Short mmCIF file of C-alpha atoms in Angstrom, two decimals:
data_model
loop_
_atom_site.label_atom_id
_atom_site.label_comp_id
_atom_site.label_asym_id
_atom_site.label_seq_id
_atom_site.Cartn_x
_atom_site.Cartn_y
_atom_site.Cartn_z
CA UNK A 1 0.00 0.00 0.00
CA UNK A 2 2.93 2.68 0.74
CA UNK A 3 3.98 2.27 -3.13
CA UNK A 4 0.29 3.18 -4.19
CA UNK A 5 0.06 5.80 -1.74
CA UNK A 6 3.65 7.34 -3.24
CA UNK A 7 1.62 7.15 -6.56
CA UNK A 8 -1.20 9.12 -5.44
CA UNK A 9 0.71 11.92 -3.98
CA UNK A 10 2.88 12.13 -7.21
CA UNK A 11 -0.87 13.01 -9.24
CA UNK A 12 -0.68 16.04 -7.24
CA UNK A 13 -3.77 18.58 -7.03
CA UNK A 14 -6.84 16.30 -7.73
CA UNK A 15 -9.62 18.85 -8.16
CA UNK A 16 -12.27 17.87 -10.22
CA UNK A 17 -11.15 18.19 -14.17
CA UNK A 18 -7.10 18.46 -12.95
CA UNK A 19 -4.58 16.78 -14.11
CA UNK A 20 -4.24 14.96 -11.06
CA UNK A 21 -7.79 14.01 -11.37
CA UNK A 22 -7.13 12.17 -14.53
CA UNK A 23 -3.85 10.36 -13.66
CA UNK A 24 -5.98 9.06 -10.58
CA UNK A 25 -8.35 7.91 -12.92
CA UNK A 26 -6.44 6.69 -15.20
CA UNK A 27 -4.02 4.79 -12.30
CA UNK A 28 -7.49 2.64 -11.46
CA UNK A 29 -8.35 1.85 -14.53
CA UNK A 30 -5.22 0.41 -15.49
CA UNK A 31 -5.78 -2.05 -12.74
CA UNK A 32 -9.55 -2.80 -13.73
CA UNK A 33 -9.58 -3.38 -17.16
CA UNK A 34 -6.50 -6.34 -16.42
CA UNK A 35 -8.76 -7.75 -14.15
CA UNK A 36 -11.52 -8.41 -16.29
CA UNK A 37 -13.86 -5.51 -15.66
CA UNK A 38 -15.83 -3.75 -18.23
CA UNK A 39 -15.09 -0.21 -18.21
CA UNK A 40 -17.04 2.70 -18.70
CA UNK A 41 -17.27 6.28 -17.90
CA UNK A 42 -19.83 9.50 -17.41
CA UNK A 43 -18.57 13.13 -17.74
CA UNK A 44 -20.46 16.28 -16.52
CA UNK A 45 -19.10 20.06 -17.71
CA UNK A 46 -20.10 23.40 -15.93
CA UNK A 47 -18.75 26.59 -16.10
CA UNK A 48 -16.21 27.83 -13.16
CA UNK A 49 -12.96 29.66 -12.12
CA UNK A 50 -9.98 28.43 -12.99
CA UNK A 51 -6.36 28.70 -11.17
CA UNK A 52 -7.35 31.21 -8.38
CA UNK A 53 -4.66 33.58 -6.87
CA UNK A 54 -5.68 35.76 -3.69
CA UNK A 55 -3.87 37.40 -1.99
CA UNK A 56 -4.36 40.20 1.08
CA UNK A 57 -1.66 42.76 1.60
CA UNK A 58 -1.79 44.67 5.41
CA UNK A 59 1.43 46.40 5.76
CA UNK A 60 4.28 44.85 4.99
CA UNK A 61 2.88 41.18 5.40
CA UNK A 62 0.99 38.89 2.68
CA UNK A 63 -1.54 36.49 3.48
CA UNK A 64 -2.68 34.08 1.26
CA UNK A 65 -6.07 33.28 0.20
CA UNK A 66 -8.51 31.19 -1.81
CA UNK A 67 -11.73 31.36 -3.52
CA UNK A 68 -14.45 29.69 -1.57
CA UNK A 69 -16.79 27.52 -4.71
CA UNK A 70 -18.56 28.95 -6.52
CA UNK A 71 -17.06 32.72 -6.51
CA UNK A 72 -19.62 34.96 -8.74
CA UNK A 73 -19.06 33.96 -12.44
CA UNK A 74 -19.02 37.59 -13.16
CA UNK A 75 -16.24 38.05 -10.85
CA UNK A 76 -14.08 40.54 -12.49
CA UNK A 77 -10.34 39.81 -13.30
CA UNK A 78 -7.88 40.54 -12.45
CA UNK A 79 -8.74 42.65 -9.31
CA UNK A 80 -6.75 44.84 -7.52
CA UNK A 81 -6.72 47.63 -5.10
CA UNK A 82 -6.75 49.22 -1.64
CA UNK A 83 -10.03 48.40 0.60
CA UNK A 84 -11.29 48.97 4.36
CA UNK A 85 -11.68 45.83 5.95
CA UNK A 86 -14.87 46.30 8.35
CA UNK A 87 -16.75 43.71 10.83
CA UNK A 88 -20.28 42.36 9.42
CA UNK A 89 -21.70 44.92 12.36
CA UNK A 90 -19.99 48.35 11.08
CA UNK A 91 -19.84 47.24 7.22
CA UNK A 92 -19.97 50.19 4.51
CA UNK A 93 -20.30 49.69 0.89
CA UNK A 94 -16.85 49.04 -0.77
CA UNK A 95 -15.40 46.97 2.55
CA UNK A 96 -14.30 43.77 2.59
CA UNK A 97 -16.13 41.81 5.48
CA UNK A 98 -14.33 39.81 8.34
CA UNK A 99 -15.94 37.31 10.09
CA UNK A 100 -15.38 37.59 13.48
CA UNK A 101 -14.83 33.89 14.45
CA UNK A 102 -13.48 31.49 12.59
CA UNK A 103 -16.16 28.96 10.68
CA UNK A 104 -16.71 25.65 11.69
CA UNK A 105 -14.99 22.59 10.94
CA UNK A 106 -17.22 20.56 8.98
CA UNK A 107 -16.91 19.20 5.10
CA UNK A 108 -19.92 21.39 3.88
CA UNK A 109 -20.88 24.96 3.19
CA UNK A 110 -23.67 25.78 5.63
CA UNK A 111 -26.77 27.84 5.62
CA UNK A 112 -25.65 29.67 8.15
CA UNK A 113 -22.54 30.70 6.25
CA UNK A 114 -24.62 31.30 3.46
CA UNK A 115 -26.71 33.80 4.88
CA UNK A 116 -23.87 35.83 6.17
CA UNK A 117 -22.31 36.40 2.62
CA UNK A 118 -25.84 36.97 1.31
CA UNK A 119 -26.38 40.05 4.28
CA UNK A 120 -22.74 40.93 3.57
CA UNK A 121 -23.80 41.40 -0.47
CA UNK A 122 -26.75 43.82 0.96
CA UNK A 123 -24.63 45.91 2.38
CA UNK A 124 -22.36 46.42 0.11
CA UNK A 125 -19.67 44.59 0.87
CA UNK A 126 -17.02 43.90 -2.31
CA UNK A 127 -15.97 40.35 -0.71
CA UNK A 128 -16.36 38.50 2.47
CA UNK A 129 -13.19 36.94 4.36
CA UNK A 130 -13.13 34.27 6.71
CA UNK A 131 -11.21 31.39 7.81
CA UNK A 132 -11.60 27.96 9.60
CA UNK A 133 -11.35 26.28 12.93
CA UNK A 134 -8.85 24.05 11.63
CA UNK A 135 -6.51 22.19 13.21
CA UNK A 136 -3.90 22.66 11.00
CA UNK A 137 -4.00 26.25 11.22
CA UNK A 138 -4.14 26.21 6.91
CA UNK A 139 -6.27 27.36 4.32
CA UNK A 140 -9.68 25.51 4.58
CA UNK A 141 -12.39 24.95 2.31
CA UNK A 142 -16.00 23.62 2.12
CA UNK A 143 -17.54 21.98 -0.68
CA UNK A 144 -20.08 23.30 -1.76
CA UNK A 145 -22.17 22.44 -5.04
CA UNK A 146 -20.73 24.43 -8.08
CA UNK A 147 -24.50 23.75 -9.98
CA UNK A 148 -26.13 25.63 -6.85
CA UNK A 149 -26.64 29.76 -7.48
CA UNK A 150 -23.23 31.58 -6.97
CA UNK A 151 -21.78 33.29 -4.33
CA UNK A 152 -23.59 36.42 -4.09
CA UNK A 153 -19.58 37.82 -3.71
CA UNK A 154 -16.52 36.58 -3.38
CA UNK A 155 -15.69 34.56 0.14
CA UNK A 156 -11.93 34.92 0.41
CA UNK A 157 -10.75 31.86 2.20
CA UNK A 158 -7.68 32.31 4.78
CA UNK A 159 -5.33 30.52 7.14
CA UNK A 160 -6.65 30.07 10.35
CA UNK A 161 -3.28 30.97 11.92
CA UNK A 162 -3.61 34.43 10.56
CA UNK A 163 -6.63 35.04 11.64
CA UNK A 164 -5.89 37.43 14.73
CA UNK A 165 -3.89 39.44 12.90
CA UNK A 166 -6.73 40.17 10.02
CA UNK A 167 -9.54 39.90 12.85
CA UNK A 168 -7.47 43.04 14.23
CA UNK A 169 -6.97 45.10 11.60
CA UNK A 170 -10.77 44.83 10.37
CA UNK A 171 -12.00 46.07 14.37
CA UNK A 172 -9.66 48.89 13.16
CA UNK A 173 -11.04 49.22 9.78
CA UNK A 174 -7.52 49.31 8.17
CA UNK A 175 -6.89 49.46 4.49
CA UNK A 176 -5.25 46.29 2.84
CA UNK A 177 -4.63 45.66 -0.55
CA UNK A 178 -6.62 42.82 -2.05
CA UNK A 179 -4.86 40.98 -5.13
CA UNK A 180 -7.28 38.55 -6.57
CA UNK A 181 -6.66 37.08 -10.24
CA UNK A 182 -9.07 33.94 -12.04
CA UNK A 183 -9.47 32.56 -15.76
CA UNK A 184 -13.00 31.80 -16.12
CA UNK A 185 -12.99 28.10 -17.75
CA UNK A 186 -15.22 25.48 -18.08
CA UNK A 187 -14.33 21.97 -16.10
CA UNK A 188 -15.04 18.34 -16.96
CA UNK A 189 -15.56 15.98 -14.59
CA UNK A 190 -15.44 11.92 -15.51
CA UNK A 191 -16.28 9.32 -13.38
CA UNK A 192 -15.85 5.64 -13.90
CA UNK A 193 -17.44 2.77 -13.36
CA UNK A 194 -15.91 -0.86 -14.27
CA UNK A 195 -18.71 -4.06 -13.94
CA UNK A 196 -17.92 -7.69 -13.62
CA UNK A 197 -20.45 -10.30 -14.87
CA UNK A 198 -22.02 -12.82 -11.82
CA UNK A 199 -24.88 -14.46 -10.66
CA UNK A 200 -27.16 -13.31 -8.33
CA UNK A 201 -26.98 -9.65 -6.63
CA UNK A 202 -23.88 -8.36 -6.58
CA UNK A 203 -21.50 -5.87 -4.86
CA UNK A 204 -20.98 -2.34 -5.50
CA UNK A 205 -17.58 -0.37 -4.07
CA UNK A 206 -17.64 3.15 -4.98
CA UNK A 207 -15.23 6.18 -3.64
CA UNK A 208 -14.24 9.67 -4.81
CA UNK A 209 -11.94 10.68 -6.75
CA UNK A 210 -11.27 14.65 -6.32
CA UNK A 211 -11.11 16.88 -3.51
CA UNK A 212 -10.05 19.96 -2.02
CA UNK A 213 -6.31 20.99 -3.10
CA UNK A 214 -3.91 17.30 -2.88
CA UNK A 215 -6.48 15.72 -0.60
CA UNK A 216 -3.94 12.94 -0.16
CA UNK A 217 -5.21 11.93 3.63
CA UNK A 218 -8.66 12.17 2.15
CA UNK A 219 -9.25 10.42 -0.92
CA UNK A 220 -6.12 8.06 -1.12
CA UNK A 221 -7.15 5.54 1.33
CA UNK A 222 -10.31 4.81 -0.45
CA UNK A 223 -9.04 4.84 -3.75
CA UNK A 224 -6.28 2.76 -2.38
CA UNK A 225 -8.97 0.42 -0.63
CA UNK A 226 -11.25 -0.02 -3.89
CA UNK A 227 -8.68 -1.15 -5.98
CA UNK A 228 -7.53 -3.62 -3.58
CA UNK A 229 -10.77 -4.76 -3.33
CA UNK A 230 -11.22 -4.90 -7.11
CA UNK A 231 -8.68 -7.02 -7.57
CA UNK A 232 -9.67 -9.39 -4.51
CA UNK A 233 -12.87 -9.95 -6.16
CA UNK A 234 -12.33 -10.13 -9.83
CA UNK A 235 -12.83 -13.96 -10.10
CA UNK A 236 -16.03 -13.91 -7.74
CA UNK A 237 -19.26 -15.68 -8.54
CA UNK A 238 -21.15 -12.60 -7.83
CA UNK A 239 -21.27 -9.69 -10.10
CA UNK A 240 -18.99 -6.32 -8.96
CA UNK A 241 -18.81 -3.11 -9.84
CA UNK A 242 -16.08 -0.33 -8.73
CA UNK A 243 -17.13 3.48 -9.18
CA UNK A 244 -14.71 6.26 -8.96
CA UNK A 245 -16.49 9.36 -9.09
CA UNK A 246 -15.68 12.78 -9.50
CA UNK A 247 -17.19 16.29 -8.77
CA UNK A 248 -17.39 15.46 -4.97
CA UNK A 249 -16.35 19.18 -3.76
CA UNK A 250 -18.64 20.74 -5.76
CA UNK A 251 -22.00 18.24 -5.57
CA UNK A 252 -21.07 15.26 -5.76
CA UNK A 253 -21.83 15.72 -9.47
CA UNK A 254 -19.96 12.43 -10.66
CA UNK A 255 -21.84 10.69 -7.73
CA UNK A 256 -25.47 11.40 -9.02
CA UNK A 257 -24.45 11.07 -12.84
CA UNK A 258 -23.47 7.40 -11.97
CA UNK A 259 -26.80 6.79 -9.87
CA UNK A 260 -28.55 8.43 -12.78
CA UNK A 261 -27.42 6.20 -15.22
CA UNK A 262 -24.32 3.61 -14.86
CA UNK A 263 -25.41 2.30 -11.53
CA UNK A 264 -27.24 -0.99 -11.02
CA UNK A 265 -30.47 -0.96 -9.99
CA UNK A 266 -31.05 -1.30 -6.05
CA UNK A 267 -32.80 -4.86 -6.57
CA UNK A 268 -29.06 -6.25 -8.56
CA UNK A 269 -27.20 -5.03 -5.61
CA UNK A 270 -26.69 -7.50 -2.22
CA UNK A 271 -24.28 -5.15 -0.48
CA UNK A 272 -23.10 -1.28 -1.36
CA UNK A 273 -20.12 -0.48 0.24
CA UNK A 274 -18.80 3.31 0.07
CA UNK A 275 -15.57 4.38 1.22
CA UNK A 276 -15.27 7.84 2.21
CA UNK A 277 -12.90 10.76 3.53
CA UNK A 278 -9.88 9.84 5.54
CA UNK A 279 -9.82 6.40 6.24
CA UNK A 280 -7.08 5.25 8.62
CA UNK A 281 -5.38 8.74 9.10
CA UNK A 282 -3.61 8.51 11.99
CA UNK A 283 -0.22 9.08 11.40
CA UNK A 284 -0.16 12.71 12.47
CA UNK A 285 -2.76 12.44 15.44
CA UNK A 286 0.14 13.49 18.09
CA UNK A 287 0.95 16.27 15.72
CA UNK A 288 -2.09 18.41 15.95
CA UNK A 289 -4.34 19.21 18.99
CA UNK A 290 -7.14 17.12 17.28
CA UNK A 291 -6.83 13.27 17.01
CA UNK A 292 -8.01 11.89 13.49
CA UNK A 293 -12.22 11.37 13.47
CA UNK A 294 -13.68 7.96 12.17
CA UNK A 295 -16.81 6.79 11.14
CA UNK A 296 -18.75 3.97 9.90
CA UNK A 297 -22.63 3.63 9.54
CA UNK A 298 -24.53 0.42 8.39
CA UNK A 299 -27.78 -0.30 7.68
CA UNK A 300 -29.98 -2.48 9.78
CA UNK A 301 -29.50 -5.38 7.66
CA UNK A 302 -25.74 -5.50 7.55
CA UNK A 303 -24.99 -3.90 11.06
CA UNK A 304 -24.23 -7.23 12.80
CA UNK A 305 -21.89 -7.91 10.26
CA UNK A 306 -20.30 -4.51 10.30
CA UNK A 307 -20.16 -4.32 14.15
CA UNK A 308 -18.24 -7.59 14.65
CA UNK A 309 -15.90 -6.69 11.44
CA UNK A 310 -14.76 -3.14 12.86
CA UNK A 311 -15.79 -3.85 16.32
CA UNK A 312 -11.69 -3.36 17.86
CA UNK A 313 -11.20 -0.73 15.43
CA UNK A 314 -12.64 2.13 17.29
CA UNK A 315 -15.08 3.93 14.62
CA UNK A 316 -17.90 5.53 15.65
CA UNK A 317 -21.00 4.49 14.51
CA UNK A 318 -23.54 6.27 12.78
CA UNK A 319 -27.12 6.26 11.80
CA UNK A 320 -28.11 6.36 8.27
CA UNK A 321 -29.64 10.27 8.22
CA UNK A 322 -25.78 11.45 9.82
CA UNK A 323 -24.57 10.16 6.94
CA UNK A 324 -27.26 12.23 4.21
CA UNK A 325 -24.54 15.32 3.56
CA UNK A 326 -22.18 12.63 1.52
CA UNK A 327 -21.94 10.25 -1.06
CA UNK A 328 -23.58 7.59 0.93
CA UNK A 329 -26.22 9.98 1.25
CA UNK A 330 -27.02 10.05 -2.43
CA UNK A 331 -26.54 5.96 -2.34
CA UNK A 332 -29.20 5.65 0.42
CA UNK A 333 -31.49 8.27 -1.03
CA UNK A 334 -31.49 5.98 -4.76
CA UNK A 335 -33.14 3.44 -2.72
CA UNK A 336 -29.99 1.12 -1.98
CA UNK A 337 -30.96 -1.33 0.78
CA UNK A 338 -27.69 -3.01 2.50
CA UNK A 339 -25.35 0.33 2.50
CA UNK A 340 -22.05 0.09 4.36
CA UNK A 341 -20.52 3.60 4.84
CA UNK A 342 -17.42 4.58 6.18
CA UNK A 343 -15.69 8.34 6.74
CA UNK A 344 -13.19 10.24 8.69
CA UNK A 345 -11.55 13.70 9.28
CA UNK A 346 -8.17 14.35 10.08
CA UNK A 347 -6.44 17.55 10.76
CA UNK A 348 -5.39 18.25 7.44
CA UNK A 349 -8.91 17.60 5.75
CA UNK A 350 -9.89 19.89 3.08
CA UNK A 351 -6.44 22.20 3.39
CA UNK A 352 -2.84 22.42 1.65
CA UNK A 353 -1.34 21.03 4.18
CA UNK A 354 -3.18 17.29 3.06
CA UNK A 355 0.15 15.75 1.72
CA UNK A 356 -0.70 12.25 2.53
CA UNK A 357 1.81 12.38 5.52
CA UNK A 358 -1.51 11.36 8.12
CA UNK A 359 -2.15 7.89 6.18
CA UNK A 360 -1.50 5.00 8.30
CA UNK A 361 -0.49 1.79 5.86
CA UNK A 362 -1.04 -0.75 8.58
CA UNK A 363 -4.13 0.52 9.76
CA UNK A 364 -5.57 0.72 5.93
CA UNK A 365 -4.69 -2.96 5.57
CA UNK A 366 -6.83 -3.75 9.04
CA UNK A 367 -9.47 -1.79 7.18
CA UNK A 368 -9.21 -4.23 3.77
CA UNK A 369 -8.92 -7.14 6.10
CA UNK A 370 -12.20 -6.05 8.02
CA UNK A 371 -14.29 -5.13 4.69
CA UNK A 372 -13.13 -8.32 2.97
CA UNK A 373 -14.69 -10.27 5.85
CA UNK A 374 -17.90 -8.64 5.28
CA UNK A 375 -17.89 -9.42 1.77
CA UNK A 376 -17.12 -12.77 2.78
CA UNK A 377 -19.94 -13.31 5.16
CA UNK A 378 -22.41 -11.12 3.00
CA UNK A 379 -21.92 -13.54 -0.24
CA UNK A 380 -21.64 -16.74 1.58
CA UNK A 381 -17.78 -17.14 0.72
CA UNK A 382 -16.56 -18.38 3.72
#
């Protein structure tokens, strides 16, 4: 697993429609189609931002930003030029807009967030800065679906460890000097899906593909994980089908093509297994002031099975509507019956600072070695 993992991180960025995205893509199918699986893929286009450079200028010091999705399409560029930062409470028209604490640490855009850019935009405001109660102190983003109206202005996206510093100079209302360049572009997304022939129901194993920035420590281990799986299960007497999906930071767009239209239907399909965000990244817990997050949620007909598979392994369960933000959301909401669903956050989720370094090898193979016993049981192999 360390070799694939090197792989991975080599892909770099892994956005939906990057570079990185494809290699990834591109890395599993080379291992699918060998094995016997049929391939076949789904793209999705929609107009965006490409290559965003922010940056905030207060004295002598630069601070680096980034474009929370989806920035207003209109957004002009490049922009640049002195502005007051203000607090949402004594905002005129023409400031840029602080937030006063830093947002919360979740993997989605919130409606509480949303309504604070939206008063923001009333008032005037030219953009709307915030950060993140990340542990990593980085750059943090949320996805957010890129089909969903725009931002009503741009949210400039900071480091949490500058945060005091800004915070200060907006209860000050000091001038800084906003840099923010974009090339408006238009992305495609593909998503794969690769089928085995069997009898009977059969098993679906599906994970993203693209995330924020490297999201190494994110989407790695599951990507990592399917294949392995894929492999393990090419000769089985059941039929199989791997999905790789894209567009997951911006809607999971891959995720409902696939459902839409490559998927089996819910009565071909004995067991769905999904494999999210950071699974088995621990290898930086004693680095950060937050220990690595895991998850798994089952549904009733499958949570024996699940409990006694992951039972030592410490993950938290969950019920089925905790799970309705992700991609086993969408899975559960198609109508899939026996859904296995399993997540994590570390401290470097959904920043720069995701460079794979929090993956834990050994730990991902107790994962495989749980998840293949479930399969096991589930099909009557053992």
């Amino acid at each position: 697993m360390s070799e694939k993992l090197r792989q991975l991180v080599s892909f770099g960025i892994r956005r939906t429609g990057s570079a990185g995205e494809e290699r990834t893509r591109d890395w599993i199918a080379a291992a699918l189609e060998p094995a016997g699986y049929r391939l076949r893929s789904i793209a999705f286009s929609a107009d965006t931002i490409a290559d965003p450079a922010v940056a905030i200028k207060l004295s002598s010091e630069t601070y680096e930003g980034f474009l929370q999705w989806m920035p207003p399409i209109s957004l002009p560029a490049p922009l640049e030029g002195s502005v007051r930062l203000s607090l949402p409470d004594d905002a005129r028209p023409g400031d840029c807009v602080v937030r006063a604490m830093p947002g919360p640490f979740s993997a989605y855009w919130t409606d509480t967030l949303e309504a604070e850019v939206v008063a923001a935009a009333r008032q005037g405001a030219a953009a709307y800065l915030m950060c993140t109660e990340t542990p990593s102190g980085s750059i943090f983003a949320y996805n957010r679906s890129i089909r969903s109206f725009d931002l009503a202005i741009p949210v400039i996206l900071y480091a949490r460890r500058d945060h005091d510093l800004i915070l200060a100079a907006a209860r000050q209302k000091h001038q800084a000097r906003l840099s923010l360049s974009a090339t408006r572009t238009s992305v495609a997304g593909v998503s794969l899906i690769g089928a085995r022939p069997g009898k009977g129901a059969g098993l679906v194993i599906s994970t993203p593909m693209t995330g924020w920035f490297g999201s190494v420590a994110e989407r790695a281990p599951g990507i990592i994980l399917a294949r392995q799986l894929a492999e393990a299960y090419a000769r089985a007497p059941f039929p199989v089908w791997i999905v790789a999906s894209s567009g997951h930071e911006i809607g999971h767009l891959g995720m409902q093509q696939v459902l839409g239209a490559l998927a089996p239907s819910p009565e071909e399909v004995r067991l769905w297994i999904h494999l999210g965000a950071s699974l088995g990244a621990t290898a930086q817990d004693e680095d950060y002031p937050l220990k690595s997050l895991h998850f798994r949620m089952a549904t009733p007909g499958i949570e024996d099975l699940v409990d006694e598979a992951f039972g030592s392994m410490g993950l938290s369960p969950l019920d089925p509507a905790q799970m309705r933000n992700g991609e086993t959301g969408d899975v559960l909401s198609a109508g899939y019956k026996d859904v296995l669903g399993l997540t994590g956050v570390a401290a470097t989720f959904h920043t720069p600072a995701d460079d794979g370094a929090a993956v834990n090898t050994d730990r991902l193979g107790l994962y495989e070695m749980a998840l293949r016993s479930i399969i096991d049981r589930r099909f009557g192999q053992t």
